[in-house]
Short mmCIF file of C-alpha atoms in Angstrom, two decimals:
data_model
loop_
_atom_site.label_atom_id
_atom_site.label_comp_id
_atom_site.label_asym_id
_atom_site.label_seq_id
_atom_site.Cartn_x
_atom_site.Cartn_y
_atom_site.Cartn_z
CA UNK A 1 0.00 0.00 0.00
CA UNK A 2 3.10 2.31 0.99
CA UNK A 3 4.24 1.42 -2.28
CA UNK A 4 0.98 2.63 -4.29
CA UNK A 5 0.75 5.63 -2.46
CA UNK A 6 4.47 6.71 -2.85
CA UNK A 7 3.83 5.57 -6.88
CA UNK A 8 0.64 8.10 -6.77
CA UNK A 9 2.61 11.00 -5.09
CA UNK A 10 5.39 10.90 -7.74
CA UNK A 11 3.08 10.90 -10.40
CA UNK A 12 1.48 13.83 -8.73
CA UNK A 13 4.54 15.55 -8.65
CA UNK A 14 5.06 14.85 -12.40
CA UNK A 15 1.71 16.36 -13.35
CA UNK A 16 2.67 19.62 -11.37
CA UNK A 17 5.93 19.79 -12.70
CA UNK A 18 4.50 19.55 -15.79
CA UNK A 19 1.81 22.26 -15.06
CA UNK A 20 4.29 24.59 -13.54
CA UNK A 21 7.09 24.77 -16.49
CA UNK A 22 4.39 24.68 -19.22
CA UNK A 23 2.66 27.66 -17.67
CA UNK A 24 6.30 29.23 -16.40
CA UNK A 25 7.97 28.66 -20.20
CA UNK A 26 4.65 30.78 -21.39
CA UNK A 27 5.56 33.85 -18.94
CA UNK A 28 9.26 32.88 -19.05
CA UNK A 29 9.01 33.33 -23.21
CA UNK A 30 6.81 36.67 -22.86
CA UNK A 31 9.15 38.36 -20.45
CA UNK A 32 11.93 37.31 -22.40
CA UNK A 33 10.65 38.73 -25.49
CA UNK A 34 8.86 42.14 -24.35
CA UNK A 35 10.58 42.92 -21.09
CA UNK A 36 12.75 46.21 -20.70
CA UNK A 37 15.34 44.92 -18.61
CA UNK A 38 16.11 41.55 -21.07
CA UNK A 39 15.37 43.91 -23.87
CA UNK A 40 15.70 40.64 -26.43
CA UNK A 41 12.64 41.16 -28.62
CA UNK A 42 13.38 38.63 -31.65
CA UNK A 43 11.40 35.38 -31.34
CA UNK A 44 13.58 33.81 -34.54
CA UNK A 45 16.41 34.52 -32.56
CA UNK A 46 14.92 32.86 -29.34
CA UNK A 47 13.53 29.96 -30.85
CA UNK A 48 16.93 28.80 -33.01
CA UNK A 49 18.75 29.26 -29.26
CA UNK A 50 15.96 26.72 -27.96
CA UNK A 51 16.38 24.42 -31.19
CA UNK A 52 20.54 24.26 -31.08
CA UNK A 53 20.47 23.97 -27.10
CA UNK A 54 17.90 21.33 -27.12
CA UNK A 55 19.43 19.67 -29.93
CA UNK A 56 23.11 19.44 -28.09
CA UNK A 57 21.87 18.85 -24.82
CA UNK A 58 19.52 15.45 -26.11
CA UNK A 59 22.81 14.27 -28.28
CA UNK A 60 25.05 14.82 -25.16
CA UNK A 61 22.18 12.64 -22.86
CA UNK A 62 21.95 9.90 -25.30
CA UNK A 63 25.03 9.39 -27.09
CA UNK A 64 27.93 10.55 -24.67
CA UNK A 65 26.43 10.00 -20.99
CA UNK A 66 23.89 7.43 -22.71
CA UNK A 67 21.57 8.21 -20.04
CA UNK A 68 18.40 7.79 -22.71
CA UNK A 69 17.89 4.53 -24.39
CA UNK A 70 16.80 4.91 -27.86
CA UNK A 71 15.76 2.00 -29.88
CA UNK A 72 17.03 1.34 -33.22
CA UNK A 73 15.24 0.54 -36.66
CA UNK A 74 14.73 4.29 -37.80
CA UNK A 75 15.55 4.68 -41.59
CA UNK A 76 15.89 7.37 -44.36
CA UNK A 77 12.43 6.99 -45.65
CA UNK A 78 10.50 7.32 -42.62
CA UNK A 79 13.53 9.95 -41.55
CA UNK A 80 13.34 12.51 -44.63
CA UNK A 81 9.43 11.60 -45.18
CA UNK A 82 8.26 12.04 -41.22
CA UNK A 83 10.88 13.02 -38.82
CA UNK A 84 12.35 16.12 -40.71
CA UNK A 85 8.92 17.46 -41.39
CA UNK A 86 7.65 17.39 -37.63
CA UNK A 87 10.94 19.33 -36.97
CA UNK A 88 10.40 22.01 -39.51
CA UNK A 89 6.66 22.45 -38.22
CA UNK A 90 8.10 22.28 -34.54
CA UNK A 91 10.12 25.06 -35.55
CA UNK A 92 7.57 26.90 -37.57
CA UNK A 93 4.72 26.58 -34.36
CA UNK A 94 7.66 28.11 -31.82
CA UNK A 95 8.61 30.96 -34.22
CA UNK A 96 5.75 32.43 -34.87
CA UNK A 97 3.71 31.63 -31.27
CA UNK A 98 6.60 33.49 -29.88
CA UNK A 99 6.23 36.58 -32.48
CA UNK A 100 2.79 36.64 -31.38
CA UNK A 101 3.70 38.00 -27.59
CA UNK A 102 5.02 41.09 -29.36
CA UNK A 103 1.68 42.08 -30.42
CA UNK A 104 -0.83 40.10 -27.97
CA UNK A 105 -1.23 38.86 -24.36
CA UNK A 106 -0.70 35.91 -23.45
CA UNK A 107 -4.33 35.02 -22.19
CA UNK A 108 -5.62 36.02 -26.00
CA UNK A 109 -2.93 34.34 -27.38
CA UNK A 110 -3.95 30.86 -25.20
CA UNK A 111 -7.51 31.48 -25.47
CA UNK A 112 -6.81 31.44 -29.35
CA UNK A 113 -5.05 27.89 -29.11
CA UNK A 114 -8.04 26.66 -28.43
CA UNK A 115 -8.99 26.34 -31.89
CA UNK A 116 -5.69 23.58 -32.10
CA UNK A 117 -8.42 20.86 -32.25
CA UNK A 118 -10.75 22.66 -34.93
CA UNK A 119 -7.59 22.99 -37.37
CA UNK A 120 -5.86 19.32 -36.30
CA UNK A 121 -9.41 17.89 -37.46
CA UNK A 122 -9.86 19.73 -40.88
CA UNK A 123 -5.76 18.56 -41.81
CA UNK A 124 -6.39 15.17 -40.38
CA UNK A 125 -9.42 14.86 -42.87
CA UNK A 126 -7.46 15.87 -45.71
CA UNK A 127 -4.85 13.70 -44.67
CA UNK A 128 -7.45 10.72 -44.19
CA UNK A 129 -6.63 9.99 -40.63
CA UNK A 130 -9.75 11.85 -39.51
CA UNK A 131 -13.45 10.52 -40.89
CA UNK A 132 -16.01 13.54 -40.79
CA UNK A 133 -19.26 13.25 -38.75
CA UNK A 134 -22.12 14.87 -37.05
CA UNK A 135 -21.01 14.94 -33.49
CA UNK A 136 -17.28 15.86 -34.93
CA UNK A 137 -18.97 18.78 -36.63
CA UNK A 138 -20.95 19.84 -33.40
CA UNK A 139 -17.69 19.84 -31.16
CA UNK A 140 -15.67 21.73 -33.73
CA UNK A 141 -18.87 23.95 -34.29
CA UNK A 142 -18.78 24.89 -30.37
CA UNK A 143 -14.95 25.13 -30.01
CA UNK A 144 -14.70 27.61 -33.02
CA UNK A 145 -17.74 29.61 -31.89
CA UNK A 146 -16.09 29.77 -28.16
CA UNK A 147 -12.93 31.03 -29.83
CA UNK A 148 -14.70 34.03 -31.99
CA UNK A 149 -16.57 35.07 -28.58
CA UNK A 150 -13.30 34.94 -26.65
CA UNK A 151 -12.31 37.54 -29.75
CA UNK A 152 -14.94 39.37 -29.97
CA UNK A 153 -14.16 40.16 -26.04
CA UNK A 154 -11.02 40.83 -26.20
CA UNK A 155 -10.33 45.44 -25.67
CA UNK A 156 -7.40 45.42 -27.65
CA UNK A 157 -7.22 43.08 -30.43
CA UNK A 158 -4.22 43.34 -32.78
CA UNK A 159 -4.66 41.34 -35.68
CA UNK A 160 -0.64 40.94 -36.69
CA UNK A 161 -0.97 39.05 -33.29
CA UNK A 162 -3.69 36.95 -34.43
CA UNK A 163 -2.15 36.06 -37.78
CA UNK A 164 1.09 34.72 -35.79
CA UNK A 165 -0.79 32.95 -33.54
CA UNK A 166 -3.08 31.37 -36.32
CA UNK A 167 0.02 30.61 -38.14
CA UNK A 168 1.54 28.77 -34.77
CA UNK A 169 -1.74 27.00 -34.43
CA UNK A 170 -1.74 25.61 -38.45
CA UNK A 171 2.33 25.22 -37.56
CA UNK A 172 1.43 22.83 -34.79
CA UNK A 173 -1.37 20.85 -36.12
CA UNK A 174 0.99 19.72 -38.70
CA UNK A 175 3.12 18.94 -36.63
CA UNK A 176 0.90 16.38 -35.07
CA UNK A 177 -0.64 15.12 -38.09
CA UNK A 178 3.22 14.16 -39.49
CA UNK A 179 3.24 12.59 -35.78
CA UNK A 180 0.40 10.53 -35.87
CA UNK A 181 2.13 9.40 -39.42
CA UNK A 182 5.14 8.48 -38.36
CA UNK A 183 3.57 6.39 -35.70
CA UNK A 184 0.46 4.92 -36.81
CA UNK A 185 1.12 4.41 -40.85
CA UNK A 186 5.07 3.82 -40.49
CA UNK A 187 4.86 0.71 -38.73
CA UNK A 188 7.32 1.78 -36.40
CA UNK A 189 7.17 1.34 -32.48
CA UNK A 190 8.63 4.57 -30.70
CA UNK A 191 8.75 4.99 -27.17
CA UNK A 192 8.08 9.37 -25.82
CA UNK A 193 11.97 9.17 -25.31
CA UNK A 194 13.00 7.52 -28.64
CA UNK A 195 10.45 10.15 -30.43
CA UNK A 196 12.24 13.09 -28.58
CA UNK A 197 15.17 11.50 -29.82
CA UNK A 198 14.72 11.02 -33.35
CA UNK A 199 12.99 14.26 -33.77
CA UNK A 200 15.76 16.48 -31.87
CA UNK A 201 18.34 16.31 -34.48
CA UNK A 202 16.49 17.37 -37.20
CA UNK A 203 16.19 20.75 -35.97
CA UNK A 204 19.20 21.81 -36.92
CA UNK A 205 17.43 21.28 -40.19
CA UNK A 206 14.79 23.67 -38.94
CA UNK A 207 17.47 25.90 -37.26
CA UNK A 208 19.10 26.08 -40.96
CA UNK A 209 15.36 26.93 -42.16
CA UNK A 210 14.68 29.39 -39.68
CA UNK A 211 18.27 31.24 -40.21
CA UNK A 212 17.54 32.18 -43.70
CA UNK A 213 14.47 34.29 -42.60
CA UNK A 214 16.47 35.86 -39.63
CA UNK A 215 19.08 37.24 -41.54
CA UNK A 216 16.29 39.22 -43.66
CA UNK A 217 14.01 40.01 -41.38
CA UNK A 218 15.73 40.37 -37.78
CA UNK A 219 19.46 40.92 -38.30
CA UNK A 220 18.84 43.92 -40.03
CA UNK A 221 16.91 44.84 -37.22
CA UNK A 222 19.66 43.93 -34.19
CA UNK A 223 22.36 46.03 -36.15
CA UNK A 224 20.16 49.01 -36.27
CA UNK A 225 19.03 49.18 -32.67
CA UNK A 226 22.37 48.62 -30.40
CA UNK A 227 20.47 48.81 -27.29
CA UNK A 228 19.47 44.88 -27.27
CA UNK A 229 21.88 42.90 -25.20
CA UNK A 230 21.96 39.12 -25.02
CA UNK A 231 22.37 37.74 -21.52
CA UNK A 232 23.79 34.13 -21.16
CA UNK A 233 22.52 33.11 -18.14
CA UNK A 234 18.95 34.54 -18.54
CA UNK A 235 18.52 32.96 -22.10
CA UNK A 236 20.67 29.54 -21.18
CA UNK A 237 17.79 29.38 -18.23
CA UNK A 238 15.36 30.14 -20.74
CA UNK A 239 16.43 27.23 -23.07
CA UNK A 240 16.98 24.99 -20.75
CA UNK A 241 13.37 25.49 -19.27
CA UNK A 242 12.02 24.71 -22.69
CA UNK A 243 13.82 21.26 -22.73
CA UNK A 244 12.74 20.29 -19.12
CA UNK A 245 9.29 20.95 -20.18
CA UNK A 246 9.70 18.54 -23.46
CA UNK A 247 10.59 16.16 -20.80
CA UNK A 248 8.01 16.84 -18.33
CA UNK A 249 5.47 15.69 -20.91
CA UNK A 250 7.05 12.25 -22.16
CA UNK A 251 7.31 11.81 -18.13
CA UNK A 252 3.54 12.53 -17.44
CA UNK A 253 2.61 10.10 -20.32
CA UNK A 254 4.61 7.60 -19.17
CA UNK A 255 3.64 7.42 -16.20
CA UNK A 256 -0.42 8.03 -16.58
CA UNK A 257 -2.24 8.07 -19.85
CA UNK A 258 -3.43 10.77 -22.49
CA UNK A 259 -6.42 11.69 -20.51
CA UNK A 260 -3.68 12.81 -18.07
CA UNK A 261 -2.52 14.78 -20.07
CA UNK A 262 -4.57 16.37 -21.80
CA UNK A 263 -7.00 17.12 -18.08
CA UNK A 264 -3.26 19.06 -16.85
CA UNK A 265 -3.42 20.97 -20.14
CA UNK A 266 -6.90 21.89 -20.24
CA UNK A 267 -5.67 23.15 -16.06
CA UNK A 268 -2.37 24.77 -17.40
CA UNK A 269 -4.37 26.87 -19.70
CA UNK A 270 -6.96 27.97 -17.10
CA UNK A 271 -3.52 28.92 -14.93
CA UNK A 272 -2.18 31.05 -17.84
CA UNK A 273 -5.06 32.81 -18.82
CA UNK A 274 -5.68 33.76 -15.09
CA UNK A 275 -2.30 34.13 -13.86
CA UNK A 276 -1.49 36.42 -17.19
CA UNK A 277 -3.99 39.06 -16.19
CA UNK A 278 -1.98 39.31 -12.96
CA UNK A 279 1.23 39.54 -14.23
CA UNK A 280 1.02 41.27 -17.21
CA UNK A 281 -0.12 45.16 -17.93
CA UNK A 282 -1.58 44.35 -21.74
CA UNK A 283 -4.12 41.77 -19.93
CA UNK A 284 -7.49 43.30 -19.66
CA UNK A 285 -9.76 40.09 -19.29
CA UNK A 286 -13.56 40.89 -19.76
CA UNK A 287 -16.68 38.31 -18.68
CA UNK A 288 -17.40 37.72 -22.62
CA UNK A 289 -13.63 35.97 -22.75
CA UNK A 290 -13.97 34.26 -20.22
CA UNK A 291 -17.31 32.88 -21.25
CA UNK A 292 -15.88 32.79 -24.71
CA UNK A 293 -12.91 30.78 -23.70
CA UNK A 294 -14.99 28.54 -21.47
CA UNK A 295 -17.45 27.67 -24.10
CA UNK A 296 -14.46 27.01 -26.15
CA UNK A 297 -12.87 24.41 -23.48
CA UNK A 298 -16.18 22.63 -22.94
CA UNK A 299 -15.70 21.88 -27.20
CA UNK A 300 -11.94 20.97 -26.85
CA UNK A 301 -13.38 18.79 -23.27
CA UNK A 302 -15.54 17.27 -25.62
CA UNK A 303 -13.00 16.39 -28.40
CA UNK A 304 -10.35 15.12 -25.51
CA UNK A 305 -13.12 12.32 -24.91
CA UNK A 306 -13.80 11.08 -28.74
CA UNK A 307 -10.53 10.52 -29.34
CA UNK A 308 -9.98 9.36 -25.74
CA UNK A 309 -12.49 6.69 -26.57
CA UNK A 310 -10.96 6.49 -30.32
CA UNK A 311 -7.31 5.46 -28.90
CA UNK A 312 -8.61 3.18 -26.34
CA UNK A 313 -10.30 0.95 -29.22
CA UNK A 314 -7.53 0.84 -31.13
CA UNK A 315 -5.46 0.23 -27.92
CA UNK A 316 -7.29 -2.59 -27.19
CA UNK A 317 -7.30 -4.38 -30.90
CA UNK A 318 -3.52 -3.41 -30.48
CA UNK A 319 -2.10 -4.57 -26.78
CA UNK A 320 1.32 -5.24 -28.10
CA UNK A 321 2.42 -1.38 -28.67
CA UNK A 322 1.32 0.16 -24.77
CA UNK A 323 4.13 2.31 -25.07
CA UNK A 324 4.02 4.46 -27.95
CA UNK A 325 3.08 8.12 -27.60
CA UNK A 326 -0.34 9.26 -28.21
CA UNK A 327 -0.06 11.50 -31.36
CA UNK A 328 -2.53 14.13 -29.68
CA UNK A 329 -0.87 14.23 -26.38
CA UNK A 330 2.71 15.89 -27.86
CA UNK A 331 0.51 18.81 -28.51
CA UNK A 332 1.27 20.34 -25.09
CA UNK A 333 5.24 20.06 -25.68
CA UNK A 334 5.30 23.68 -27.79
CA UNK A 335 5.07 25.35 -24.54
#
């Protein structure tokens, strides 16, 4: 019984740890980004830091201390077809859901993630991993109206903001759609690790990608206004914050299931959006986005327990892979 109980605490502690650096990478990022003191406003910038230092660190835990086991049987095809595009996407969703804390708040910019189901659907039709029906309809029907009324609350809507946001949200649904590929039609039997693994190196790929468009567009930029300054320790905290949290998440699903998951992201949100109008000036909450937002949770509650249901089929015609990663649970590992 001592033994349960101790088992339940640390899984507990997981799901906090999880909640905490989710919601503190969100605040961490914005203050980062807008604050006077780090003065470091260039989210390209930011994110190819978090690729590279995520990238080394994972090579340096797996291949030198070999403190991750990784299986084997990964090849070029499933590689250049599956693993490169969910880095590239990875790297498009941080880029320009960063950019979008220049122009919004954070609780608009989560409230507007709530439309991540609505967009996953639509791609995962037109992929043919999703099959349209009524009651998919209705739930993306009452998440999308949610997110308009969340909108149509918000005092000071800037729509450069909502463009970058939209554009992380599209970024990241792709991302999980070549996710639930490389899983499901690849034949290939990942553990969360071995996934966090395989994906890591291809962003410098990504960081390649994303230095092309920084030299145009924020280089030019940094040379013309001297008075940025780039603080090691703050942005080396920074980074490594966003690779604890990719680790918090494989260590929550391990450990409990994708309801789990999903439940402490649906509560991680709720934190944000509350905690934002606290700590932030540009956070002006009204009643109509909160009842917005709510109506849109309810809708992504909803969706959570179709493909809840969905998974556990397939789980049970399949009990010889229990430990590959739910597709739809990596979507909390962007922030």
């Amino acid at each position: 019984m001592a033994d349960r109980e101790w088992k339940g605490l640390v899984t507990y502690a997981y799901i906090l740890l999880y909640i905490a650096l989710s919601s503190g990478q969100i605040f961490f990022n914005k203050w980062v980004l807008s604050s006077k003191e780090i003065n470091f406003p260039y989210p390209l910038g930011l994110t190819l830091l978090h690729m590279v230092f995520s990238s080394v660190l994972c090579f340096t835990l797996t291949k030198v201390l070999k403190i991750m086991k990784v299986e084997e049987g990964m090849t070029l095809e499933i590689y250049s077809t599956s693993v490169v595009p969910i880095g590239a996407m990875f790297a498009m969703t941080l880029w320009l859901g960063n950019t979008a804390y220049l122009y919004i708040s954070v609780a608009f910019a989560q409230m507007l993630k709530a439309i991540m189901p609505v967009a996953v659907f639509i791609l995962g039709v037109a992929a043919g991993l999703e099959l349209m029906s009524c009651r998919m309809l209705l739930i993306m029907s009452v998440i999308s109206f949610g997110v308009l009324v969340a909108s149509y609350g918000e005092l000071n809507i800037n729509w450069i903001g909502v463009v970058y946001q939209m554009g992380g949200v599209i970024g990241e649904a792709l991302r999980l759609i070549f996710m639930e590929i490389l899983v499901k039609r690849k034949g290939l039997k990942l553990n969360p690790i071995s996934v966090m693994y395989y994906v890591s190196p291809c962003r410098h790929v990504s960081a390649l990608c994303l230095f092309l468009p920084w030299i145009f567009l924020e280089r030019p930029k940094m040379e013309a206004n001297r008075t940025w300054n780039f603080q090691p320790l703050v942005l080396t905290l920074n980074s490594l914050c966003t690779f604890a949290l990719n680790l918090s998440v494989f260590l929550v699903i391990s450990h409990t299931s994708a309801l789990t998951i999903r439940v402490a992201g649906v509560v991680k949100d709720w934190v944000v959006v509350l905690l934002s109008a606290l700590l932030f000036a540009d956070t002006k909450l009204t009643i109509i986005n909160l009842f917005g937002y709510g109506i849109a949770i309810a809708g992504v509650a909803a969706y959570n327990n179709h493909k809840l249901k969905k998974e556990a089929r397939v789980t049970s015609e399949d009990p010889q892979n229990p430990d590959s990663i739910p597709p739809a649970a990596s979507s909390t590992s962007n922030r």
